[in-house]
Amino acid sequence: MQRTITQMRLNKTESLLRERLVSGLEGDEKAYLIFLKDLSTHLRAFFRKRLTQLPDEVEDLVQETLLAIHNQRHTYDAGQPLTSWIHAIAKYKFVDFLRRRAGREALNDPLDDTSELFAASDSEAADARRDVLKMLDLLPERQRLPIQHVKIEGLSIVEAADITGMSESAIKVGIHRGLKALAAIIGGLK
Amino acid sequence: MKTDDLVVMLATGAGIAPKHVAARRYTIALGWGMPISFALMLTTIGLLSDIKGALVLPGFWIKFGFVVSLAAVSLLATLRLSRPGADRKSLPVMLSLPVVILWGLAVVTLVQTDSELRIPLLMGQTWAECPGLIAMLSLPIFVATLWAIRGLAPTNLRLAGGSAGLFAGAAGASIYTLHCPEMDAPFIAVWYLSGILIPAIVGLVLGSRLLRW
């Protein structure tokens, strides 16, 4: 009985999230915003459970995964359960994070790292340590300006094209490539 | 940057998500890969001299049917593996079906052949060059398919790489059939499959390096 109730609640979460994502993919930005917000709470719980030793890394990983999900939103097939799609991406980013970390750890002697003792604390966990906004500066202008104007200042594509003197399609391409480049920088691929 | 701010940033101006990305990328990949591989076959090893005669032999069509059906199922598998969370349960059965059928045919052929003729049937005239040439012809298709996957989101990189290699191998082998004089199932079952497995193994080994995102 208890299991059925939990199952029903999960199904409801799944169908609500899925509805909003599908509307979001069709261009409903409000629905998409709610989808991403809800999703971030689920991702936070998912990673927190798996990173009890590294609470400070949770928020970075949440943000990295959100960015990945946004960049890859075209790979969601509306006929597919949303849970399996999100779970596959979250798990992929989690494993990738552990591998990157293992690579870093190998470079310095873990016993010498006294900062580890105090690194873990709950109040810090709400903030990401890495600032995505600052990483924008690493992008070339043709990607940074479109993101700055459209994604941060909230201008339309047409307005951003006017201000920058770029074409509308260059603005769209700049946003798309810029967000992918951002994900690559975060993932240590660049 | 707070996560809530990032969320707002991602949603702002998101617009309509790109559609049919997988179909478009795979169409482009095949549109380049197959003709380049075909041209590579024409310029390096050339068409079978008696290609017209070959096209009426059942052996040719058994061979061609095998490589084309293996290419079709491995393309389907690769498409699935380039998306997060797609169903993979049916893939092993799907992928092994063409191979199992061909092996069945090869065994029947060998059993029906006099024992002293079995080895020549298995080795044909061209066993030494067949796998390498199939691997060579698969290369353009392999590169193009990896490019297609890189615009998507594989979450099991080794399997995705291996599957891309298997597809490229089978597609390359379908072009190799136009050069190859061998028409017997036992030969195809051993040497074609070996050639097809070369890019598949390369993909399996290099997948996690080439397909990271």
XYZ file of C-alpha atoms in Angstrom:
403
model
C 0.000 0.000 0.000
C 2.725 2.420 1.062
C 4.629 1.526 -2.079
C 1.672 2.212 -4.327
C 1.186 5.637 -2.790
C 4.863 6.512 -3.244
C 4.667 5.205 -6.787
C 1.611 7.332 -7.501
C 3.322 10.419 -6.147
C 6.381 9.725 -8.292
C 4.190 9.278 -11.356
C 2.526 12.581 -10.647
C 5.879 14.371 -10.299
C 7.034 12.756 -13.503
C 3.954 13.752 -15.499
C 3.968 17.341 -14.162
C 7.648 17.813 -14.929
C 7.216 16.197 -18.300
C 4.263 18.413 -19.252
C 6.274 21.519 -18.436
C 9.337 20.370 -20.282
C 7.292 19.529 -23.375
C 5.621 22.970 -23.271
C 9.039 24.496 -22.704
C 10.475 22.737 -25.750
C 7.636 24.243 -27.780
C 8.720 27.713 -26.663
C 6.744 28.305 -23.429
C 9.495 29.919 -21.363
C 7.420 30.214 -18.193
C 6.711 26.491 -18.167
C 10.360 25.830 -18.925
C 11.481 28.025 -16.028
C 9.231 26.119 -13.596
C 10.520 22.856 -15.028
C 14.151 23.860 -14.451
C 13.404 25.138 -10.938
C 11.649 21.935 -9.906
C 14.311 19.892 -11.559
C 17.075 21.667 -9.647
C 15.546 20.623 -6.315
C 15.393 16.994 -7.456
C 18.963 17.128 -8.727
C 20.165 18.675 -5.469
C 18.613 15.857 -3.445
C 19.975 13.270 -5.887
C 23.571 14.531 -5.653
C 23.447 15.324 -1.944
C 22.594 11.717 -1.213
C 25.553 10.550 -3.273
C 28.064 13.162 -2.121
C 27.695 13.061 1.656
C 31.479 13.406 1.957
C 31.638 16.380 -0.412
C 28.649 18.632 0.301
C 30.441 21.648 -1.178
C 30.504 20.046 -4.587
C 26.760 19.433 -4.718
C 25.698 22.836 -6.015
C 28.394 22.935 -8.694
C 27.226 19.569 -9.910
C 23.578 20.675 -9.857
C 24.474 23.651 -12.046
C 26.640 21.628 -14.373
C 23.807 19.128 -14.850
C 21.206 21.846 -15.410
C 23.385 23.350 -18.101
C 23.863 19.923 -19.679
C 20.131 19.237 -19.646
C 19.438 22.602 -21.228
C 22.077 22.129 -23.924
C 20.835 18.627 -24.715
C 17.111 19.308 -24.410
C 16.669 18.420 -28.080
C 17.621 14.817 -27.286
C 14.490 14.304 -25.204
C 11.964 12.217 -27.080
C 8.442 13.037 -25.880
C 7.497 9.360 -26.048
C 10.186 8.427 -23.531
C 9.843 8.446 -19.709
C 11.349 11.702 -18.459
C 12.853 10.032 -15.385
C 15.064 7.747 -17.427
C 16.282 10.642 -19.589
C 17.158 12.870 -16.635
C 18.576 10.032 -14.603
C 20.895 9.046 -17.446
C 22.240 12.607 -17.760
C 22.590 13.131 -13.989
C 24.377 9.816 -13.612
C 26.662 10.596 -16.542
C 27.604 13.977 -15.050
C 28.100 12.394 -11.632
C 30.463 9.710 -12.926
C 32.291 12.291 -15.027
C 32.692 14.477 -11.936
C 34.106 11.582 -9.896
C 36.570 10.744 -12.648
C 37.749 14.333 -12.962
C 38.132 14.496 -9.221
C 40.084 11.262 -9.072
C 42.432 12.739 -11.679
C 42.967 15.852 -9.561
C 43.441 13.932 -6.330
C 46.157 11.870 -7.939
C 48.132 15.068 -8.487
C 48.424 16.081 -4.845
C 48.972 14.047 -1.724
C 45.578 13.785 -0.047
C 47.137 13.498 3.431
C 48.779 16.884 3.035
C 45.526 18.605 2.297
C 44.531 20.060 5.686
C 41.906 22.309 4.131
C 39.836 19.148 3.638
C 39.112 19.125 7.387
C 37.034 22.286 7.333
C 35.879 22.236 3.793
C 32.649 20.456 4.585
C 29.857 22.583 5.961
C 26.171 22.778 5.282
C 25.719 26.539 5.045
C 28.210 26.742 2.200
C 26.459 24.014 0.312
C 23.761 26.363 -0.945
C 26.258 28.331 -2.996
C 28.092 27.044 -5.977
C 31.826 27.528 -5.672
C 32.276 28.012 -9.339
C 30.735 31.163 -10.790
C 29.196 30.477 -14.163
C 28.761 34.208 -14.730
C 32.499 34.830 -14.414
C 33.185 31.988 -16.827
C 31.330 33.938 -19.499
C 34.409 36.153 -19.717
C 36.332 33.212 -21.104
C 34.095 33.049 -24.171
C 34.821 34.909 -27.394
C 32.765 38.054 -28.000
C 30.499 36.513 -30.648
C 29.270 34.073 -27.978
C 29.537 36.217 -24.876
C 27.580 39.237 -26.153
C 24.526 37.266 -27.331
C 24.362 35.440 -23.989
C 24.846 38.692 -22.092
C 22.078 40.526 -23.948
C 19.506 37.797 -24.442
C 19.996 35.382 -21.555
C 21.008 37.813 -18.820
C 19.537 41.188 -19.740
C 16.448 39.570 -21.245
C 16.526 41.387 -24.588
C 14.882 39.805 -27.611
C 16.956 38.289 -30.403
C 16.063 41.253 -32.651
C 17.135 43.813 -30.031
C 20.380 41.977 -29.373
C 21.060 41.865 -33.104
C 20.485 45.644 -33.304
C 22.818 46.454 -30.427
C 25.658 44.198 -31.477
C 25.324 44.631 -35.228
C 25.271 40.853 -35.542
C 22.643 39.039 -37.602
C 19.734 37.355 -35.809
C 20.937 33.910 -36.741
C 24.446 34.793 -35.500
C 22.878 35.736 -32.165
C 21.078 32.389 -31.953
C 24.168 30.442 -32.959
C 26.269 32.461 -30.506
C 23.961 31.597 -27.611
C 23.822 27.933 -28.551
C 27.578 27.557 -29.033
C 28.384 29.758 -26.054
C 26.341 27.639 -23.638
C 27.951 24.499 -25.053
C 31.400 26.047 -24.662
C 30.529 26.972 -21.081
C 29.579 23.366 -20.381
C 32.832 22.212 -21.944
C 34.878 24.599 -19.786
C 33.083 23.390 -16.655
C 33.561 19.756 -17.665
C 37.285 20.322 -18.096
C 37.133 19.646 -21.827
C 38.588 23.036 -22.732
C 26.103 32.551 -9.391
C 23.149 31.109 -7.508
C 21.408 28.139 -9.013
C 18.124 30.040 -9.193
C 19.825 32.754 -11.243
C 21.309 30.157 -13.554
C 17.871 28.632 -14.019
C 16.430 32.038 -14.949
C 19.298 32.618 -17.348
C 18.789 29.260 -19.050
C 15.040 29.768 -19.451
C 15.244 33.384 -20.638
C 15.011 33.588 -24.401
C 15.204 29.799 -24.675
C 12.639 29.823 -27.493
C 11.606 26.711 -29.322
C 14.087 23.884 -28.875
C 15.848 22.650 -32.021
C 13.923 19.807 -33.625
C 14.938 16.632 -35.473
C 18.577 17.187 -34.572
C 19.420 13.481 -34.559
C 17.753 12.832 -37.919
C 19.483 15.830 -39.458
C 22.934 14.970 -38.165
C 22.711 11.315 -39.171
C 21.443 12.281 -42.636
C 24.398 14.604 -43.093
C 26.804 11.972 -41.750
C 25.553 9.284 -44.135
C 25.310 11.780 -46.989
C 29.042 12.394 -46.675
C 30.304 9.086 -45.347
C 28.758 6.678 -47.830
C 29.742 8.512 -51.068
C 33.287 9.104 -49.795
C 33.626 5.442 -48.918
C 32.220 4.486 -52.328
C 34.662 6.803 -54.089
C 37.472 5.354 -51.982
C 36.498 1.854 -53.166
C 36.374 2.943 -56.825
C 39.744 4.705 -56.738
C 41.740 2.212 -54.669
C 40.468 -1.300 -55.348
C 37.800 -0.787 -58.038
C 34.554 -2.542 -58.876
C 34.429 -6.299 -59.329
C 35.349 -6.917 -62.978
C 32.289 -9.101 -63.532
C 29.914 -7.030 -61.414
C 26.951 -7.711 -63.722
C 27.491 -11.449 -63.426
C 27.779 -11.158 -59.652
C 24.494 -9.309 -59.315
C 22.539 -12.372 -60.505
C 24.132 -14.788 -58.035
C 22.142 -15.689 -54.893
C 25.449 -15.694 -52.991
C 25.883 -12.010 -53.690
C 22.469 -11.172 -52.318
C 22.949 -13.314 -49.226
C 26.180 -11.437 -48.571
C 24.630 -8.070 -49.340
C 21.530 -8.869 -47.261
C 23.703 -9.764 -44.284
C 25.788 -6.585 -44.289
C 22.827 -4.316 -45.000
C 20.692 -5.815 -42.240
C 23.610 -5.628 -39.811
C 24.123 -1.990 -40.838
C 20.419 -1.263 -40.293
C 20.223 -2.759 -36.792
C 23.515 -1.215 -35.698
C 22.378 2.187 -36.988
C 19.238 1.815 -34.902
C 21.359 0.814 -31.903
C 23.661 3.797 -32.428
C 20.680 6.162 -32.618
C 19.409 4.795 -29.321
C 22.826 4.997 -27.699
C 23.251 8.631 -28.692
C 20.315 9.676 -26.497
C 20.239 9.607 -22.715
C 18.120 6.888 -21.153
C 16.865 5.277 -24.363
C 15.808 1.645 -24.100
C 18.765 -0.685 -24.633
C 17.291 -4.018 -23.584
C 16.459 -5.225 -27.067
C 19.814 -4.241 -28.577
C 21.846 -7.427 -27.953
C 19.195 -9.637 -29.577
C 18.706 -7.207 -32.457
C 22.421 -6.948 -33.159
C 23.139 -10.644 -32.976
C 20.226 -11.753 -35.169
C 21.865 -11.147 -38.592
C 25.095 -12.763 -37.358
C 23.339 -15.842 -35.980
C 21.399 -16.334 -39.216
C 24.557 -16.028 -41.296
C 26.447 -18.455 -39.048
C 23.565 -20.909 -39.392
C 23.837 -20.645 -43.170
C 27.613 -21.045 -43.008
C 27.341 -24.213 -40.921
C 24.749 -25.713 -43.269
C 26.981 -24.921 -46.254
C 30.036 -26.493 -44.596
C 28.158 -29.636 -43.570
C 26.932 -30.142 -47.111
C 30.448 -29.757 -48.522
C 32.987 -32.573 -48.877
C 35.437 -32.385 -46.015
C 38.501 -31.686 -48.183
C 36.727 -28.703 -49.786
C 35.699 -27.096 -46.506
C 38.919 -25.222 -45.819
C 39.096 -23.686 -49.336
C 35.450 -22.629 -48.932
C 36.238 -20.946 -45.640
C 39.399 -19.199 -46.806
C 38.274 -18.239 -50.316
C 40.829 -16.450 -52.493
C 40.980 -13.165 -50.626
C 40.836 -13.884 -46.891
C 44.094 -12.058 -46.215
C 42.983 -8.706 -47.606
C 39.244 -8.755 -46.858
C 39.140 -7.567 -43.200
C 41.671 -4.763 -43.725
C 39.880 -3.433 -46.798
C 36.515 -3.455 -45.026
C 38.079 -1.512 -42.154
C 39.553 0.983 -44.635
C 36.207 1.541 -46.380
C 34.471 1.961 -43.024
C 36.747 4.812 -41.971
C 34.907 7.762 -43.633
C 31.575 6.451 -42.354
C 33.048 5.931 -38.891
C 34.338 9.499 -38.667
C 31.028 10.918 -39.933
C 28.983 8.834 -37.488
C 31.142 9.922 -34.553
C 30.570 13.516 -35.626
C 26.805 12.899 -35.642
C 26.905 11.438 -32.121
C 28.973 14.333 -30.809
C 26.040 16.689 -31.408
C 23.830 14.446 -29.279
C 24.245 13.158 -25.742
C 25.498 9.574 -25.377
C 25.723 8.528 -21.735
C 27.473 5.209 -22.255
C 30.427 6.336 -24.333
C 32.062 2.953 -24.844
C 28.881 1.310 -26.084
C 28.030 4.295 -28.270
C 31.540 4.244 -29.778
C 31.414 0.477 -30.305
C 28.003 0.651 -31.889
C 29.103 3.487 -34.196
C 32.100 1.350 -35.228
C 29.904 -1.673 -35.853
C 27.604 0.405 -38.036
C 30.518 1.922 -39.943
C 32.019 -1.555 -40.397
C 28.794 -3.030 -41.762
C 28.157 -0.016 -44.006
C 31.746 -0.147 -45.259
C 31.332 -3.880 -45.905
C 28.206 -3.183 -47.984
C 30.398 -1.090 -50.280
C 33.120 -3.731 -50.235
C 30.635 -6.295 -51.635
C 30.880 -4.428 -54.954
C 34.581 -5.251 -55.160
C 34.677 -8.641 -53.479
C 34.544 -11.860 -55.571
C 33.675 -14.166 -52.642
C 30.118 -15.503 -52.599
C 30.150 -18.270 -49.944
C 28.490 -17.932 -46.557
C 31.379 -19.476 -44.540
C 33.795 -16.887 -45.924
C 31.426 -14.015 -45.129
C 30.723 -15.407 -41.658
C 34.405 -15.295 -40.737
C 36.231 -12.666 -42.773
C 33.553 -10.041 -43.310
C 32.656 -10.199 -39.661
C 36.332 -9.806 -38.698
C 36.595 -6.690 -40.856
C 33.402 -5.248 -39.428
C 34.631 -5.874 -35.888
C 37.838 -3.861 -36.408
C 36.130 -0.414 -36.289
C 33.696 -1.747 -33.662
C 36.590 -2.579 -31.326
C 38.326 0.718 -32.087
C 35.082 2.520 -31.203
C 34.692 0.541 -28.010
C 38.227 1.411 -26.923
C 38.255 5.074 -27.990
C 34.591 5.874 -27.288
C 35.104 7.354 -23.852
C 37.796 9.674 -25.194
C 36.149 10.697 -28.474
C 32.569 11.157 -27.329
C 32.878 13.023 -24.022
C 30.621 16.032 -23.577
